[in-house]
Amino acid sequence: MKKLRLRETSLSIWGWGSLGIVLSLITFGPFVIFYLAFYILCFVGGGFVVTLLFGKTNSEKYLEQCEHSFLPPTSTGIPKCLEEMKREARTIKIDRRLTGANIIDEPLQQVIQFSLRDYVQYWYYTLSDDESFLLEIRQTLQNALVQFATRSKEIDWQPYFTTRIVDDFGTHLRVFRKAQQKITEKDDQVKGSAEDLVDTFFEVEVEMEKNVCRDLVCTSPKDEEGFLRDLCEVLLYLLLPPGDFQNKIMRYFVREILARGVLLPLINQLSDPDYINQYIIWMIRDSNCNYEAFMNIIKLSDNIGELEAVRDKAAEELQYLRSLDTAGDDINTIKNQINSLLFVKKVCDSRIQRLQSGKEINTVKLAANFGKLCTVPLDSILVDNVALQFFMDYMQQTGGQAHLFFWMTVEGYRVTAQQQLEVLLSRQKDGKHQTNQTKGLLRAAAVGIYEQYLSEKASPRVTVDDYLVAKLADTLNHEDPTPEIFDDIQRKVYELMLRDERFYPSFRQNALYVRMLAELDMLKDPSFRGSDDGDGESFNGSPTGSINLSLDDLSNVSSDDLVQLHAYISDTGVCNDHGKTYALYAITVHRRNLNSEEMWKTYRRYSDFHDFHMRITEQFENLSSILKLPGKKTFNNMDRDFLEKRKKDLNAYLQLLLTPEMMKASPALAHYVYDFLENKAYSKGKGDFARKVPPLIPKADSDPEHCRVSAQLDDTVDDNIPLRVMLLLMDEVFDLKERNQWLRRNIKNLLQQLIRATYGDTINRKIVDHVDWMTSPEQVADLVKRFRDAFWPNGILAETVPCRDKAIRMRTRVAGKTKLLSIMPDELKHIIGAETTRKGILRVFEMFQHNQLNRRMVYVFLEGFLETLFPQYKFRELFNKLHSRSKQMQKYKQKLQTTQAPSLQKR
């Protein structure tokens, strides 16, 4: 029933509804549905808008009541801040004056502008357009520069440039030398790596400096950046006004710009070995590399990378030359070039093979055991500075130093006595009488020699015949002293040194004799007498075989062979070298042995002939009356007719010199003749070696092993700036403090004479003037401009220079070493020896080939600069604290505690 009623009800609803829809469509048309929907929508939207407006108004009134009733009052800073933000940015006026010198301020302002542009503006403008922040940074930098410039003007920079820098460089070189010695002492057979050398260097540094070691700063980039940040923050504290320094954001920005944008790139460049090598070559660009120096570098190189780079370049040049299509005279030139390159390539291969196989030979040791040594006469040793120092060392070892020093002292007395008597005679001619005074001085000097070497109280005493000593004593008591008063005893002492087995004969069998020959360049390098497969090579590096004779062979030829030597001037020419015009004579030399015949050409100037003539006439007095060198001519000495006449006269001079009778009369002359005729650059320096020597100079008692260079400075030279600088550098570069003090005293006297002759007594004043010039506004401005142009060429930040190819860097090293050896004057080799000179120069060059060690030197110079600039502040203590985390320093302290513990326990 119920279901039936529901069905009827639903049918009635659907029926009436359908009827209503049909009637509406008939009455209002088909759009009635759209009108109805629009009316409903308008009704609902209007109600929503009225409700929203009424609710918003009531909500604002309620919130306002709540604000005044419940919330605390608003801070006054916020409204003020809002007001400041609404105002227009005020312009900040910057005073562009920095140092008081326009010439410096202009490039400095450009550096500041470029720094802000490239390190700050490029990211700051992405955050804000407000210029005030950038202007504040600029003002802060300028304040620091103004304070820095003011402080610099108050400092006397002369001690820093003439003492502190030299001391720091010399100490750095000493540490490097001691590190090399330590590496060598650890194992003579195994060559230490570069890392071992760096570690050992800093071990030696802490032993020498005691309180500081810079290993972390120089080897760890992270620690280096931290050190620079701390240092820049200290400098900003000293240079900025307190208000600017307290602004942390500003301070950090400026600190990062200085540390990472200026100092770190500058230190990276200055410590780059390749940059230093290029700079060395640039500094001595006017000097020409010679073939002999280049071959010496190749023969002495222990770096396989250098040898491979040179070999590969030689192979590349060979390939190019062989590809050329030439004819006529050019083909001979190219053949010579190919032969030279083949020889260089062969030497490099031989050297690489020896280094890789571990068959490196010590030339001195090999020559001492197996080599055929050249004979240097005793009279030549006694007048040669270099040879004499080795003979002196040997005589001290054998207890015969008294004989040698007696001979040398008598030589000095004879020269002095002759000079005094000549002065006395000239004064007597002028009517001045000082006879008694002069004779009294000579008598006192002669008695002093007698008491020191010949009297019974002398210790050690020169042992000669008693009757000669008695005769001398009687002469001193009854007659006036003469220059020849000691001649008889001196002759006996000379014969004793020459013939006694303890002295000269044993010296020729000693290792010191071999080292002497090496210093005189009279030893062959056995690694270049031939390769392992038996192919012979000439010692001097000639690609065509044994063209040039070494001194070793030439000095040992017999008198029969000497007759077979002929030389004549075959041609004459005029050369122009850097504006200097001079005549050059081509000498053709023939030498015949029993088994071979050799010929070569060498080239000499007239000044070489003159120097050679002076040397041999000093050594062999009998030659001065026989040999006559053609005289000099001041004007028209390049005239063709004059050159032909001089060529004829010099030929006559050579023919007379090479006659068998002349050679047999003076056997020791052969060494000088062959040295002059060798196919190499002639080493000038006539044989006037220093004979005025003190009787005996004891060695220094102080130990120079573990102290700074300045601690070993001779107090007697403190008042002479250049002498002090030269002695410091020569001591460390050539290791002269390890040699006998006689040589050092001679070098000191020679330097004093050189400085006095060159500059007179005004040298110190000139050096002070030069330092003033170096710190003048013009020079400072020039340095600032160079810095600007290096970092911002043409106003654009320089791109990071790509690292050059390894082969190019290796060849640059070879070129730098060759340049340095080429500019070394022959006079220096004559004073301290060729081997010592080579080792010293190559040691300095090798020191610059380690980036970490170069950084250490830069930081030492920087620390010295800041200590000089701010003497009132304790910068030394500050640097000790900044370097206190050094691992080497901690090891050193632990070692000290370990060594001191037993002594403390005993107490």
PDB file of N, CA and C in Angstrom, residues 725-773:
ATOM      1  N   VAL A 725     128.099  44.810   2.366  1.00  0.00           N
ATOM      2  CA  VAL A 725     127.157  44.092   1.512  1.00  0.00           C
ATOM      3  C   VAL A 725     127.883  43.050   0.666  1.00  0.00           C
ATOM      4  N   MET A 726     128.999  43.441   0.044  1.00  0.00           N
ATOM      5  CA  MET A 726     129.735  42.515  -0.815  1.00  0.00           C
ATOM      6  C   MET A 726     130.285  41.333  -0.032  1.00  0.00           C
ATOM      7  N   LEU A 727     130.832  41.589   1.157  1.00  0.00           N
ATOM      8  CA  LEU A 727     131.379  40.499   1.950  1.00  0.00           C
ATOM      9  C   LEU A 727     130.288  39.534   2.386  1.00  0.00           C
ATOM     10  N   LEU A 728     129.154  40.071   2.805  1.00  0.00           N
ATOM     11  CA  LEU A 728     128.052  39.202   3.212  1.00  0.00           C
ATOM     12  C   LEU A 728     127.615  38.297   2.064  1.00  0.00           C
ATOM     13  N   LEU A 729     127.419  38.883   0.896  1.00  0.00           N
ATOM     14  CA  LEU A 729     126.945  38.099  -0.238  1.00  0.00           C
ATOM     15  C   LEU A 729     127.998  37.108  -0.719  1.00  0.00           C
ATOM     16  N   MET A 730     129.251  37.531  -0.804  1.00  0.00           N
ATOM     17  CA  MET A 730     130.297  36.618  -1.270  1.00  0.00           C
ATOM     18  C   MET A 730     130.518  35.487  -0.276  1.00  0.00           C
ATOM     19  N   ASP A 731     130.419  35.787   1.024  1.00  0.00           N
ATOM     20  CA  ASP A 731     130.569  34.740   2.030  1.00  0.00           C
ATOM     21  C   ASP A 731     129.548  33.632   1.823  1.00  0.00           C
ATOM     22  N   GLU A 732     128.299  34.013   1.566  1.00  0.00           N
ATOM     23  CA  GLU A 732     127.231  33.023   1.480  1.00  0.00           C
ATOM     24  C   GLU A 732     127.123  32.407   0.094  1.00  0.00           C
ATOM     25  N   VAL A 733     127.294  33.201  -0.957  1.00  0.00           N
ATOM     26  CA  VAL A 733     127.174  32.659  -2.309  1.00  0.00           C
ATOM     27  C   VAL A 733     128.295  31.674  -2.596  1.00  0.00           C
ATOM     28  N   PHE A 734     129.516  32.022  -2.229  1.00  0.00           N
ATOM     29  CA  PHE A 734     130.674  31.191  -2.560  1.00  0.00           C
ATOM     30  C   PHE A 734     131.225  30.434  -1.365  1.00  0.00           C
ATOM     31  N   ASP A 735     130.508  30.480  -0.227  1.00  0.00           N
ATOM     32  CA  ASP A 735     130.875  29.680   0.946  1.00  0.00           C
ATOM     33  C   ASP A 735     132.304  29.968   1.398  1.00  0.00           C
ATOM     34  N   LEU A 736     132.654  31.250   1.465  1.00  0.00           N
ATOM     35  CA  LEU A 736     134.034  31.617   1.782  1.00  0.00           C
ATOM     36  C   LEU A 736     134.361  31.418   3.248  1.00  0.00           C
ATOM     37  N   LYS A 737     133.362  31.419   4.122  1.00  0.00           N
ATOM     38  CA  LYS A 737     133.666  31.241   5.537  1.00  0.00           C
ATOM     39  C   LYS A 737     134.160  29.836   5.844  1.00  0.00           C
ATOM     40  N   GLU A 738     133.885  28.907   4.941  1.00  0.00           N
ATOM     41  CA  GLU A 738     134.398  27.560   5.124  1.00  0.00           C
ATOM     42  C   GLU A 738     135.837  27.434   4.615  1.00  0.00           C
ATOM     43  N   ARG A 739     136.326  28.457   3.939  1.00  0.00           N
ATOM     44  CA  ARG A 739     137.690  28.438   3.423  1.00  0.00           C
ATOM     45  C   ARG A 739     138.606  29.118   4.419  1.00  0.00           C
ATOM     46  N   ASN A 740     139.920  29.099   4.137  1.00  0.00           N
ATOM     47  CA  ASN A 740     140.836  29.704   5.088  1.00  0.00           C
ATOM     48  C   ASN A 740     140.683  31.219   5.100  1.00  0.00           C
ATOM     49  N   GLN A 741     140.978  31.814   6.252  1.00  0.00           N
ATOM     50  CA  GLN A 741     140.764  33.235   6.454  1.00  0.00           C
ATOM     51  C   GLN A 741     141.751  34.085   5.651  1.00  0.00           C
ATOM     52  N   TRP A 742     142.854  33.491   5.226  1.00  0.00           N
ATOM     53  CA  TRP A 742     143.798  34.238   4.388  1.00  0.00           C
ATOM     54  C   TRP A 742     143.124  34.678   3.094  1.00  0.00           C
ATOM     55  N   LEU A 743     142.376  33.748   2.470  1.00  0.00           N
ATOM     56  CA  LEU A 743     141.686  34.097   1.225  1.00  0.00           C
ATOM     57  C   LEU A 743     140.650  35.183   1.481  1.00  0.00           C
ATOM     58  N   ARG A 744     139.902  35.042   2.567  1.00  0.00           N
ATOM     59  CA  ARG A 744     138.865  36.038   2.852  1.00  0.00           C
ATOM     60  C   ARG A 744     139.484  37.407   3.103  1.00  0.00           C
ATOM     61  N   ARG A 745     140.606  37.447   3.794  1.00  0.00           N
ATOM     62  CA  ARG A 745     141.249  38.725   4.051  1.00  0.00           C
ATOM     63  C   ARG A 745     141.735  39.349   2.747  1.00  0.00           C
ATOM     64  N   ASN A 746     142.274  38.527   1.844  1.00  0.00           N
ATOM     65  CA  ASN A 746     142.705  39.049   0.546  1.00  0.00           C
ATOM     66  C   ASN A 746     141.527  39.609  -0.250  1.00  0.00           C
ATOM     67  N   ILE A 747     140.395  38.881  -0.222  1.00  0.00           N
ATOM     68  CA  ILE A 747     139.210  39.362  -0.925  1.00  0.00           C
ATOM     69  C   ILE A 747     138.730  40.671  -0.322  1.00  0.00           C
ATOM     70  N   LYS A 748     138.751  40.764   0.983  1.00  0.00           N
ATOM     71  CA  LYS A 748     138.331  41.996   1.655  1.00  0.00           C
ATOM     72  C   LYS A 748     139.222  43.164   1.227  1.00  0.00           C
ATOM     73  N   ASN A 749     140.533  42.933   1.222  1.00  0.00           N
ATOM     74  CA  ASN A 749     141.448  44.012   0.816  1.00  0.00           C
ATOM     75  C   ASN A 749     141.224  44.402  -0.643  1.00  0.00           C
ATOM     76  N   LEU A 750     140.992  43.388  -1.498  1.00  0.00           N
ATOM     77  CA  LEU A 750     140.763  43.673  -2.913  1.00  0.00           C
ATOM     78  C   LEU A 750     139.484  44.484  -3.109  1.00  0.00           C
ATOM     79  N   LEU A 751     138.417  44.121  -2.396  1.00  0.00           N
ATOM     80  CA  LEU A 751     137.161  44.857  -2.506  1.00  0.00           C
ATOM     81  C   LEU A 751     137.313  46.281  -2.001  1.00  0.00           C
ATOM     82  N   GLN A 752     138.065  46.442  -0.914  1.00  0.00           N
ATOM     83  CA  GLN A 752     138.296  47.790  -0.400  1.00  0.00           C
ATOM     84  C   GLN A 752     138.999  48.662  -1.434  1.00  0.00           C
ATOM     85  N   GLN A 753     140.038  48.091  -2.071  1.00  0.00           N
ATOM     86  CA  GLN A 753     140.761  48.854  -3.091  1.00  0.00           C
ATOM     87  C   GLN A 753     139.858  49.164  -4.279  1.00  0.00           C
ATOM     88  N   LEU A 754     139.026  48.191  -4.676  1.00  0.00           N
ATOM     89  CA  LEU A 754     138.132  48.404  -5.816  1.00  0.00           C
ATOM     90  C   LEU A 754     137.127  49.511  -5.522  1.00  0.00           C
ATOM     91  N   ILE A 755     136.540  49.471  -4.339  1.00  0.00           N
ATOM     92  CA  ILE A 755     135.536  50.484  -3.978  1.00  0.00           C
ATOM     93  C   ILE A 755     136.174  51.854  -3.870  1.00  0.00           C
ATOM     94  N   ARG A 756     137.358  51.895  -3.263  1.00  0.00           N
ATOM     95  CA  ARG A 756     138.026  53.187  -3.093  1.00  0.00           C
ATOM     96  C   ARG A 756     138.441  53.754  -4.449  1.00  0.00           C
ATOM     97  N   ALA A 757     138.917  52.885  -5.345  1.00  0.00           N
ATOM     98  CA  ALA A 757     139.339  53.367  -6.659  1.00  0.00           C
ATOM     99  C   ALA A 757     138.152  53.803  -7.509  1.00  0.00           C
ATOM    100  N   THR A 758     136.996  53.155  -7.307  1.00  0.00           N
ATOM    101  CA  THR A 758     135.827  53.459  -8.135  1.00  0.00           C
ATOM    102  C   THR A 758     135.069  54.668  -7.630  1.00  0.00           C
ATOM    103  N   TYR A 759     134.873  54.727  -6.318  1.00  0.00           N
ATOM    104  CA  TYR A 759     134.002  55.762  -5.769  1.00  0.00           C
ATOM    105  C   TYR A 759     134.697  56.715  -4.796  1.00  0.00           C
ATOM    106  N   GLY A 760     135.903  56.362  -4.366  1.00  0.00           N
ATOM    107  CA  GLY A 760     136.581  57.227  -3.401  1.00  0.00           C
ATOM    108  C   GLY A 760     135.956  57.106  -2.026  1.00  0.00           C
ATOM    109  N   ASP A 761     136.107  58.148  -1.226  1.00  0.00           N
ATOM    110  CA  ASP A 761     135.621  58.125   0.146  1.00  0.00           C
ATOM    111  C   ASP A 761     134.163  58.567   0.270  1.00  0.00           C
ATOM    112  N   THR A 762     133.523  58.887  -0.837  1.00  0.00           N
ATOM    113  CA  THR A 762     132.148  59.380  -0.781  1.00  0.00           C
ATOM    114  C   THR A 762     131.133  58.286  -1.064  1.00  0.00           C
ATOM    115  N   ILE A 763     131.553  57.011  -1.020  1.00  0.00           N
ATOM    116  CA  ILE A 763     130.669  55.930  -1.415  1.00  0.00           C
ATOM    117  C   ILE A 763     129.451  55.848  -0.511  1.00  0.00           C
ATOM    118  N   ASN A 764     129.647  56.010   0.808  1.00  0.00           N
ATOM    119  CA  ASN A 764     128.497  55.924   1.723  1.00  0.00           C
ATOM    120  C   ASN A 764     127.479  57.018   1.415  1.00  0.00           C
ATOM    121  N   ARG A 765     127.984  58.219   1.146  1.00  0.00           N
ATOM    122  CA  ARG A 765     127.080  59.315   0.829  1.00  0.00           C
ATOM    123  C   ARG A 765     126.297  59.029  -0.455  1.00  0.00           C
ATOM    124  N   LYS A 766     126.968  58.419  -1.430  1.00  0.00           N
ATOM    125  CA  LYS A 766     126.307  58.102  -2.688  1.00  0.00           C
ATOM    126  C   LYS A 766     125.244  57.025  -2.496  1.00  0.00           C
ATOM    127  N   ILE A 767     125.518  56.074  -1.609  1.00  0.00           N
ATOM    128  CA  ILE A 767     124.531  55.033  -1.360  1.00  0.00           C
ATOM    129  C   ILE A 767     123.308  55.618  -0.669  1.00  0.00           C
ATOM    130  N   VAL A 768     123.529  56.507   0.294  1.00  0.00           N
ATOM    131  CA  VAL A 768     122.406  57.168   0.961  1.00  0.00           C
ATOM    132  C   VAL A 768     121.581  57.958  -0.055  1.00  0.00           C
ATOM    133  N   ASP A 769     122.273  58.651  -0.965  1.00  0.00           N
ATOM    134  CA  ASP A 769     121.558  59.388  -2.007  1.00  0.00           C
ATOM    135  C   ASP A 769     120.765  58.439  -2.903  1.00  0.00           C
ATOM    136  N   HIS A 770     121.336  57.272  -3.182  1.00  0.00           N
ATOM    137  CA  HIS A 770     120.634  56.311  -4.037  1.00  0.00           C
ATOM    138  C   HIS A 770     119.387  55.776  -3.339  1.00  0.00           C
ATOM    139  N   VAL A 771     119.483  55.516  -2.028  1.00  0.00           N
ATOM    140  CA  VAL A 771     118.303  55.062  -1.284  1.00  0.00           C
ATOM    141  C   VAL A 771     117.231  56.147  -1.287  1.00  0.00           C
ATOM    142  N   ASP A 772     117.662  57.422  -1.113  1.00  0.00           N
ATOM    143  CA  ASP A 772     116.701  58.526  -1.179  1.00  0.00           C
ATOM    144  C   ASP A 772     116.027  58.573  -2.552  1.00  0.00           C
ATOM    145  N   TRP A 773     116.806  58.310  -3.592  1.00  0.00           N
ATOM    146  CA  TRP A 773     116.231  58.294  -4.938  1.00  0.00           C
ATOM    147  C   TRP A 773     115.242  57.137  -5.104  1.00  0.00           C
TER     148      TRP A 773
END
